[in-house]
Amino acid sequence: MKHLLIFLLILLPTTVTLAGEPPTAPMLRLETGFHTARLWRIATDAQGRWLATASDDKTLRLWDIRDRKQPELIRTLRLPSGPGNEGKLFAVAMDPAGDWLATGGWTGYEWDKSLSIYILDRATGQLRHRIKGLEQVIRHLCVSPDGHWLAATLGDTGLRVYDARNSFTPVFTDRDYGTDSYGCAFSPDSRSLVTTCYDGQIRRYSLQGSSFRKDRQIKAQGGKQPSAVAFHPSSDQIYLPNGLTA
């Protein structure tokens, strides 16, 4: 009986993950110097000095791209992760000045039962802030050109906007989305925000004081599931993968 008890104790896990705490058990990873799974998103600073890449392999990699012929891997960041989907990174955005990075995906659900966006220091890789309590996976992140606003689009629960100059305080929410949203972009003057959604709709928001307001919603032309979106760098025109729309 004594030997059986010892055997059972050996079989017990050596670490216990409590609610709200990421796992602490070490996880074996092979470092190859490059991504080993699908790369979902990339982001750069306004001057094109650094490139961040987010991947299904649960790593965020930061590259020095000032030498265009030979990009240099500066750092590989491994955020809290677990088995299965936990830790997969679907989104990344960079402060235009290059001071901080925002990333998220399937991040935090296994121990928090909600998702998180991680704000990281670009120079050191250290965690600056964690935005908690999101109901769905983070599909896309974008930062306004003036660095003031961070927007996140989610899996079927819409849009969130945060004030990056005020400890990433939430300032706007729109949950009226039919399904997943994979695209967001700010206008060059940082006063307008546009999103896409697999419900076929393009939504446009305008800055009102210290928050945003939806002022237009139209059906995408030429495709039922619009994904990526971008503003023209010097005008109010919006680009979609299938062409140009107003």
PDB file of C-alpha atoms in Angstrom, residues 13-231:
ATOM      1  CA  PRO A  13       1.388  17.052 -11.753  1.00  0.00           C
ATOM      2  CA  THR A  14       4.216  19.020 -10.203  1.00  0.00           C
ATOM      3  CA  THR A  15       2.557  22.398 -10.918  1.00  0.00           C
ATOM      4  CA  VAL A  16      -1.005  23.539 -10.459  1.00  0.00           C
ATOM      5  CA  THR A  17      -2.512  26.375 -12.496  1.00  0.00           C
ATOM      6  CA  LEU A  18      -4.948  28.431 -10.464  1.00  0.00           C
ATOM      7  CA  ALA A  19      -7.656  30.677 -11.931  1.00  0.00           C
ATOM      8  CA  GLY A  20      -6.078  33.888 -13.183  1.00  0.00           C
ATOM      9  CA  GLU A  21      -2.526  32.473 -13.203  1.00  0.00           C
ATOM     10  CA  PRO A  22      -0.606  31.295 -16.286  1.00  0.00           C
ATOM     11  CA  PRO A  23       1.086  27.884 -16.110  1.00  0.00           C
ATOM     12  CA  THR A  24       4.577  27.795 -14.624  1.00  0.00           C
ATOM     13  CA  ALA A  25       5.695  24.364 -15.830  1.00  0.00           C
ATOM     14  CA  PRO A  26       8.613  24.546 -18.313  1.00  0.00           C
ATOM     15  CA  MET A  27       7.752  23.782 -21.945  1.00  0.00           C
ATOM     16  CA  LEU A  28      10.352  22.377 -24.334  1.00  0.00           C
ATOM     17  CA  ARG A  29      10.757  24.508 -27.457  1.00  0.00           C
ATOM     18  CA  LEU A  30      13.135  24.183 -30.413  1.00  0.00           C
ATOM     19  CA  GLU A  31      14.646  27.547 -31.377  1.00  0.00           C
ATOM     20  CA  THR A  32      15.253  27.718 -35.126  1.00  0.00           C
ATOM     21  CA  GLY A  33      15.853  31.455 -35.530  1.00  0.00           C
ATOM     22  CA  PHE A  34      12.683  31.865 -37.589  1.00  0.00           C
ATOM     23  CA  HIS A  35       8.976  31.083 -37.359  1.00  0.00           C
ATOM     24  CA  THR A  36       7.903  27.435 -37.603  1.00  0.00           C
ATOM     25  CA  ALA A  37       4.159  27.947 -38.210  1.00  0.00           C
ATOM     26  CA  ARG A  38       1.785  30.333 -39.961  1.00  0.00           C
ATOM     27  CA  LEU A  39       2.749  33.989 -39.687  1.00  0.00           C
ATOM     28  CA  TRP A  40      -0.470  35.954 -39.123  1.00  0.00           C
ATOM     29  CA  ARG A  41       0.503  39.621 -38.907  1.00  0.00           C
ATOM     30  CA  ILE A  42       3.412  42.031 -39.183  1.00  0.00           C
ATOM     31  CA  ALA A  43       3.915  45.566 -37.877  1.00  0.00           C
ATOM     32  CA  THR A  44       6.549  48.295 -38.222  1.00  0.00           C
ATOM     33  CA  ASP A  45       7.307  51.676 -36.703  1.00  0.00           C
ATOM     34  CA  ALA A  46       6.655  54.796 -38.795  1.00  0.00           C
ATOM     35  CA  GLN A  47      10.279  55.079 -39.915  1.00  0.00           C
ATOM     36  CA  GLY A  48      10.580  51.442 -40.968  1.00  0.00           C
ATOM     37  CA  ARG A  49      13.410  50.570 -38.584  1.00  0.00           C
ATOM     38  CA  TRP A  50      11.880  47.559 -36.836  1.00  0.00           C
ATOM     39  CA  LEU A  51       9.543  44.788 -37.876  1.00  0.00           C
ATOM     40  CA  ALA A  52       7.464  42.642 -35.521  1.00  0.00           C
ATOM     41  CA  THR A  53       5.977  39.310 -36.620  1.00  0.00           C
ATOM     42  CA  ALA A  54       3.275  37.270 -34.828  1.00  0.00           C
ATOM     43  CA  SER A  55       2.755  33.571 -35.454  1.00  0.00           C
ATOM     44  CA  ASP A  56       0.865  30.388 -34.664  1.00  0.00           C
ATOM     45  CA  ASP A  57       4.153  29.061 -33.258  1.00  0.00           C
ATOM     46  CA  LYS A  58       3.408  31.184 -30.124  1.00  0.00           C
ATOM     47  CA  THR A  59       6.315  33.568 -30.653  1.00  0.00           C
ATOM     48  CA  LEU A  60       6.587  37.268 -31.370  1.00  0.00           C
ATOM     49  CA  ARG A  61       9.803  38.065 -33.206  1.00  0.00           C
ATOM     50  CA  LEU A  62      11.396  41.497 -33.519  1.00  0.00           C
ATOM     51  CA  TRP A  63      13.655  42.291 -36.456  1.00  0.00           C
ATOM     52  CA  ASP A  64      16.002  45.164 -37.294  1.00  0.00           C
ATOM     53  CA  ILE A  65      15.226  45.993 -40.948  1.00  0.00           C
ATOM     54  CA  ARG A  66      17.377  49.084 -41.403  1.00  0.00           C
ATOM     55  CA  ASP A  67      19.624  46.979 -43.617  1.00  0.00           C
ATOM     56  CA  ARG A  68      16.988  46.058 -46.189  1.00  0.00           C
ATOM     57  CA  LYS A  69      19.135  43.315 -47.711  1.00  0.00           C
ATOM     58  CA  GLN A  70      19.839  41.524 -44.441  1.00  0.00           C
ATOM     59  CA  PRO A  71      17.163  41.868 -41.710  1.00  0.00           C
ATOM     60  CA  GLU A  72      18.512  40.932 -38.274  1.00  0.00           C
ATOM     61  CA  LEU A  73      16.547  39.026 -35.660  1.00  0.00           C
ATOM     62  CA  ILE A  74      16.862  41.069 -32.463  1.00  0.00           C
ATOM     63  CA  ARG A  75      14.655  39.173 -30.064  1.00  0.00           C
ATOM     64  CA  THR A  76      12.226  36.258 -29.812  1.00  0.00           C
ATOM     65  CA  LEU A  77       9.466  36.858 -27.275  1.00  0.00           C
ATOM     66  CA  ARG A  78       7.577  33.934 -25.775  1.00  0.00           C
ATOM     67  CA  LEU A  79       4.446  35.052 -23.961  1.00  0.00           C
ATOM     68  CA  PRO A  80       2.509  32.918 -21.449  1.00  0.00           C
ATOM     69  CA  SER A  81       1.227  29.846 -23.286  1.00  0.00           C
ATOM     70  CA  GLY A  82      -0.106  26.364 -22.745  1.00  0.00           C
ATOM     71  CA  PRO A  83      -1.107  23.260 -24.674  1.00  0.00           C
ATOM     72  CA  GLY A  84      -3.284  23.440 -27.780  1.00  0.00           C
ATOM     73  CA  ASN A  85      -4.256  26.903 -29.015  1.00  0.00           C
ATOM     74  CA  GLU A  86      -3.243  28.777 -25.883  1.00  0.00           C
ATOM     75  CA  GLY A  87      -0.510  31.271 -26.706  1.00  0.00           C
ATOM     76  CA  LYS A  88      -1.041  31.487 -30.469  1.00  0.00           C
ATOM     77  CA  LEU A  89      -0.530  35.068 -31.630  1.00  0.00           C
ATOM     78  CA  PHE A  90      -2.902  36.350 -34.302  1.00  0.00           C
ATOM     79  CA  ALA A  91      -2.244  40.095 -34.083  1.00  0.00           C
ATOM     80  CA  VAL A  92       0.552  42.603 -33.555  1.00  0.00           C
ATOM     81  CA  ALA A  93       0.801  46.389 -33.780  1.00  0.00           C
ATOM     82  CA  MET A  94       3.649  48.799 -33.120  1.00  0.00           C
ATOM     83  CA  ASP A  95       3.655  52.319 -31.749  1.00  0.00           C
ATOM     84  CA  PRO A  96       4.613  54.620 -34.666  1.00  0.00           C
ATOM     85  CA  ALA A  97       7.553  55.928 -32.602  1.00  0.00           C
ATOM     86  CA  GLY A  98       8.709  52.353 -32.002  1.00  0.00           C
ATOM     87  CA  ASP A  99       8.463  52.578 -28.206  1.00  0.00           C
ATOM     88  CA  TRP A 100       6.019  49.703 -27.585  1.00  0.00           C
ATOM     89  CA  LEU A 101       4.338  46.700 -29.162  1.00  0.00           C
ATOM     90  CA  ALA A 102       0.842  45.294 -28.713  1.00  0.00           C
ATOM     91  CA  THR A 103       0.112  41.635 -29.385  1.00  0.00           C
ATOM     92  CA  GLY A 104      -2.650  39.139 -28.753  1.00  0.00           C
ATOM     93  CA  GLY A 105      -4.526  36.168 -30.109  1.00  0.00           C
ATOM     94  CA  TRP A 106      -5.561  33.110 -28.152  1.00  0.00           C
ATOM     95  CA  THR A 107      -3.907  34.640 -25.104  1.00  0.00           C
ATOM     96  CA  GLY A 108      -5.004  33.938 -21.549  1.00  0.00           C
ATOM     97  CA  TYR A 109      -8.228  31.986 -21.905  1.00  0.00           C
ATOM     98  CA  GLU A 110      -6.968  28.732 -20.410  1.00  0.00           C
ATOM     99  CA  TRP A 111      -6.327  30.293 -16.999  1.00  0.00           C
ATOM    100  CA  ASP A 112      -8.367  33.543 -17.058  1.00  0.00           C
ATOM    101  CA  LYS A 113     -11.429  32.394 -19.039  1.00  0.00           C
ATOM    102  CA  SER A 114     -11.023  35.648 -20.962  1.00  0.00           C
ATOM    103  CA  LEU A 115      -8.455  36.952 -23.433  1.00  0.00           C
ATOM    104  CA  SER A 116      -5.650  39.496 -23.019  1.00  0.00           C
ATOM    105  CA  ILE A 117      -3.658  41.975 -25.082  1.00  0.00           C
ATOM    106  CA  TYR A 118      -0.001  42.283 -24.041  1.00  0.00           C
ATOM    107  CA  ILE A 119       1.794  45.645 -24.245  1.00  0.00           C
ATOM    108  CA  LEU A 120       5.572  45.149 -24.499  1.00  0.00           C
ATOM    109  CA  ASP A 121       8.532  47.493 -24.414  1.00  0.00           C
ATOM    110  CA  ARG A 122      10.137  47.407 -27.836  1.00  0.00           C
ATOM    111  CA  ALA A 123      13.678  48.075 -26.616  1.00  0.00           C
ATOM    112  CA  THR A 124      13.745  45.502 -23.799  1.00  0.00           C
ATOM    113  CA  GLY A 125      10.903  43.083 -24.538  1.00  0.00           C
ATOM    114  CA  GLN A 126       9.568  43.570 -21.007  1.00  0.00           C
ATOM    115  CA  LEU A 127       5.836  43.515 -20.304  1.00  0.00           C
ATOM    116  CA  ARG A 128       4.515  47.044 -19.729  1.00  0.00           C
ATOM    117  CA  HIS A 129       0.801  46.368 -19.399  1.00  0.00           C
ATOM    118  CA  ARG A 130      -1.845  43.684 -19.859  1.00  0.00           C
ATOM    119  CA  ILE A 131      -5.324  44.542 -21.137  1.00  0.00           C
ATOM    120  CA  LYS A 132      -7.579  41.887 -19.641  1.00  0.00           C
ATOM    121  CA  GLY A 133     -11.171  40.732 -19.890  1.00  0.00           C
ATOM    122  CA  LEU A 134     -11.736  40.395 -23.646  1.00  0.00           C
ATOM    123  CA  GLU A 135     -14.492  37.951 -24.559  1.00  0.00           C
ATOM    124  CA  GLN A 136     -13.030  36.565 -27.764  1.00  0.00           C
ATOM    125  CA  VAL A 137      -9.713  35.965 -29.513  1.00  0.00           C
ATOM    126  CA  ILE A 138      -7.902  39.058 -30.761  1.00  0.00           C
ATOM    127  CA  ARG A 139      -7.973  38.986 -34.557  1.00  0.00           C
ATOM    128  CA  HIS A 140      -6.288  42.287 -35.396  1.00  0.00           C
ATOM    129  CA  LEU A 141      -4.638  45.289 -33.734  1.00  0.00           C
ATOM    130  CA  CYS A 142      -3.904  48.742 -35.118  1.00  0.00           C
ATOM    131  CA  VAL A 143      -2.415  51.958 -33.699  1.00  0.00           C
ATOM    132  CA  SER A 144      -3.294  55.482 -34.789  1.00  0.00           C
ATOM    133  CA  PRO A 145      -0.511  57.392 -36.597  1.00  0.00           C
ATOM    134  CA  ASP A 146      -0.207  59.811 -33.652  1.00  0.00           C
ATOM    135  CA  GLY A 147       0.223  56.889 -31.238  1.00  0.00           C
ATOM    136  CA  HIS A 148      -2.790  57.930 -29.159  1.00  0.00           C
ATOM    137  CA  TRP A 149      -5.237  55.095 -29.847  1.00  0.00           C
ATOM    138  CA  LEU A 150      -5.003  51.309 -29.944  1.00  0.00           C
ATOM    139  CA  ALA A 151      -7.857  49.436 -31.617  1.00  0.00           C
ATOM    140  CA  ALA A 152      -8.579  45.708 -31.382  1.00  0.00           C
ATOM    141  CA  THR A 153     -10.994  43.680 -33.485  1.00  0.00           C
ATOM    142  CA  LEU A 154     -12.178  40.385 -32.084  1.00  0.00           C
ATOM    143  CA  GLY A 155     -13.803  37.096 -32.971  1.00  0.00           C
ATOM    144  CA  ASP A 156     -17.559  37.887 -33.248  1.00  0.00           C
ATOM    145  CA  THR A 157     -17.633  40.447 -30.396  1.00  0.00           C
ATOM    146  CA  GLY A 158     -16.627  43.513 -32.368  1.00  0.00           C
ATOM    147  CA  LEU A 159     -14.323  46.445 -31.717  1.00  0.00           C
ATOM    148  CA  ARG A 160     -12.487  47.862 -28.693  1.00  0.00           C
ATOM    149  CA  VAL A 161     -10.524  51.137 -28.612  1.00  0.00           C
ATOM    150  CA  TYR A 162      -8.007  52.079 -25.888  1.00  0.00           C
ATOM    151  CA  ASP A 163      -6.264  55.326 -24.935  1.00  0.00           C
ATOM    152  CA  ALA A 164      -2.563  54.452 -25.182  1.00  0.00           C
ATOM    153  CA  ARG A 165      -1.585  57.746 -23.516  1.00  0.00           C
ATOM    154  CA  ASN A 166      -3.684  56.978 -20.457  1.00  0.00           C
ATOM    155  CA  SER A 167      -2.529  53.487 -19.406  1.00  0.00           C
ATOM    156  CA  PHE A 168      -4.570  51.876 -22.215  1.00  0.00           C
ATOM    157  CA  THR A 169      -7.885  52.847 -20.650  1.00  0.00           C
ATOM    158  CA  PRO A 170     -10.853  51.525 -22.694  1.00  0.00           C
ATOM    159  CA  VAL A 171     -12.701  54.420 -24.376  1.00  0.00           C
ATOM    160  CA  PHE A 172     -15.030  52.783 -26.921  1.00  0.00           C
ATOM    161  CA  THR A 173     -16.780  49.473 -27.574  1.00  0.00           C
ATOM    162  CA  ASP A 174     -18.952  48.260 -30.451  1.00  0.00           C
ATOM    163  CA  ARG A 175     -20.259  44.698 -30.058  1.00  0.00           C
ATOM    164  CA  ASP A 176     -22.739  44.919 -32.933  1.00  0.00           C
ATOM    165  CA  TYR A 177     -20.767  42.691 -35.295  1.00  0.00           C
ATOM    166  CA  GLY A 178     -22.163  39.611 -37.000  1.00  0.00           C
ATOM    167  CA  THR A 179     -18.992  37.524 -36.857  1.00  0.00           C
ATOM    168  CA  ASP A 180     -15.179  37.782 -36.795  1.00  0.00           C
ATOM    169  CA  SER A 181     -13.439  41.042 -37.688  1.00  0.00           C
ATOM    170  CA  TYR A 182      -9.967  40.735 -39.225  1.00  0.00           C
ATOM    171  CA  GLY A 183      -9.167  44.324 -40.178  1.00  0.00           C
ATOM    172  CA  CYS A 184      -8.865  47.832 -38.753  1.00  0.00           C
ATOM    173  CA  ALA A 185      -7.026  50.994 -39.780  1.00  0.00           C
ATOM    174  CA  PHE A 186      -6.793  54.622 -38.688  1.00  0.00           C
ATOM    175  CA  SER A 187      -6.812  57.596 -41.049  1.00  0.00           C
ATOM    176  CA  PRO A 188      -3.607  59.625 -41.505  1.00  0.00           C
ATOM    177  CA  ASP A 189      -4.928  62.331 -39.148  1.00  0.00           C
ATOM    178  CA  SER A 190      -5.878  59.691 -36.505  1.00  0.00           C
ATOM    179  CA  ARG A 191      -9.452  61.024 -36.374  1.00  0.00           C
ATOM    180  CA  SER A 192     -11.165  58.206 -38.278  1.00  0.00           C
ATOM    181  CA  LEU A 193     -11.159  54.438 -37.836  1.00  0.00           C
ATOM    182  CA  VAL A 194     -12.431  51.823 -40.270  1.00  0.00           C
ATOM    183  CA  THR A 195     -12.998  48.098 -39.693  1.00  0.00           C
ATOM    184  CA  THR A 196     -13.927  45.093 -41.807  1.00  0.00           C
ATOM    185  CA  CYS A 197     -15.944  42.066 -40.794  1.00  0.00           C
ATOM    186  CA  TYR A 198     -16.850  38.688 -42.232  1.00  0.00           C
ATOM    187  CA  ASP A 199     -20.525  39.741 -41.988  1.00  0.00           C
ATOM    188  CA  GLY A 200     -19.788  41.696 -45.195  1.00  0.00           C
ATOM    189  CA  GLN A 201     -19.905  45.130 -43.580  1.00  0.00           C
ATOM    190  CA  ILE A 202     -17.379  47.967 -43.488  1.00  0.00           C
ATOM    191  CA  ARG A 203     -17.796  50.209 -40.445  1.00  0.00           C
ATOM    192  CA  ARG A 204     -16.402  53.702 -40.065  1.00  0.00           C
ATOM    193  CA  TYR A 205     -15.945  55.600 -36.799  1.00  0.00           C
ATOM    194  CA  SER A 206     -14.978  59.196 -36.055  1.00  0.00           C
ATOM    195  CA  LEU A 207     -13.207  60.688 -33.064  1.00  0.00           C
ATOM    196  CA  GLN A 208     -15.572  62.553 -30.758  1.00  0.00           C
ATOM    197  CA  GLY A 209     -13.713  64.210 -27.897  1.00  0.00           C
ATOM    198  CA  SER A 210     -11.966  61.411 -26.027  1.00  0.00           C
ATOM    199  CA  SER A 211     -13.959  58.563 -27.622  1.00  0.00           C
ATOM    200  CA  PHE A 212     -15.263  57.366 -30.996  1.00  0.00           C
ATOM    201  CA  ARG A 213     -18.678  57.192 -32.661  1.00  0.00           C
ATOM    202  CA  LYS A 214     -19.861  55.006 -35.532  1.00  0.00           C
ATOM    203  CA  ASP A 215     -20.993  57.267 -38.328  1.00  0.00           C
ATOM    204  CA  ARG A 216     -21.175  54.954 -41.336  1.00  0.00           C
ATOM    205  CA  GLN A 217     -21.739  51.286 -42.187  1.00  0.00           C
ATOM    206  CA  ILE A 218     -21.823  49.981 -45.745  1.00  0.00           C
ATOM    207  CA  LYS A 219     -21.817  46.630 -47.482  1.00  0.00           C
ATOM    208  CA  ALA A 220     -18.516  45.698 -49.075  1.00  0.00           C
ATOM    209  CA  GLN A 221     -18.532  45.644 -52.858  1.00  0.00           C
ATOM    210  CA  GLY A 222     -17.021  42.704 -54.708  1.00  0.00           C
ATOM    211  CA  GLY A 223     -16.664  40.321 -51.794  1.00  0.00           C
ATOM    212  CA  LYS A 224     -18.781  38.800 -49.028  1.00  0.00           C
ATOM    213  CA  GLN A 225     -16.042  38.541 -46.382  1.00  0.00           C
ATOM    214  CA  PRO A 226     -13.793  41.641 -46.368  1.00  0.00           C
ATOM    215  CA  SER A 227     -10.654  41.202 -44.284  1.00  0.00           C
ATOM    216  CA  ALA A 228      -7.692  43.586 -44.581  1.00  0.00           C
ATOM    217  CA  VAL A 229      -8.193  47.344 -44.900  1.00  0.00           C
ATOM    218  CA  ALA A 230      -5.942  50.417 -45.107  1.00  0.00           C
ATOM    219  CA  PHE A 231      -6.210  54.168 -45.567  1.00  0.00           C
TER     220      PHE A 231
END
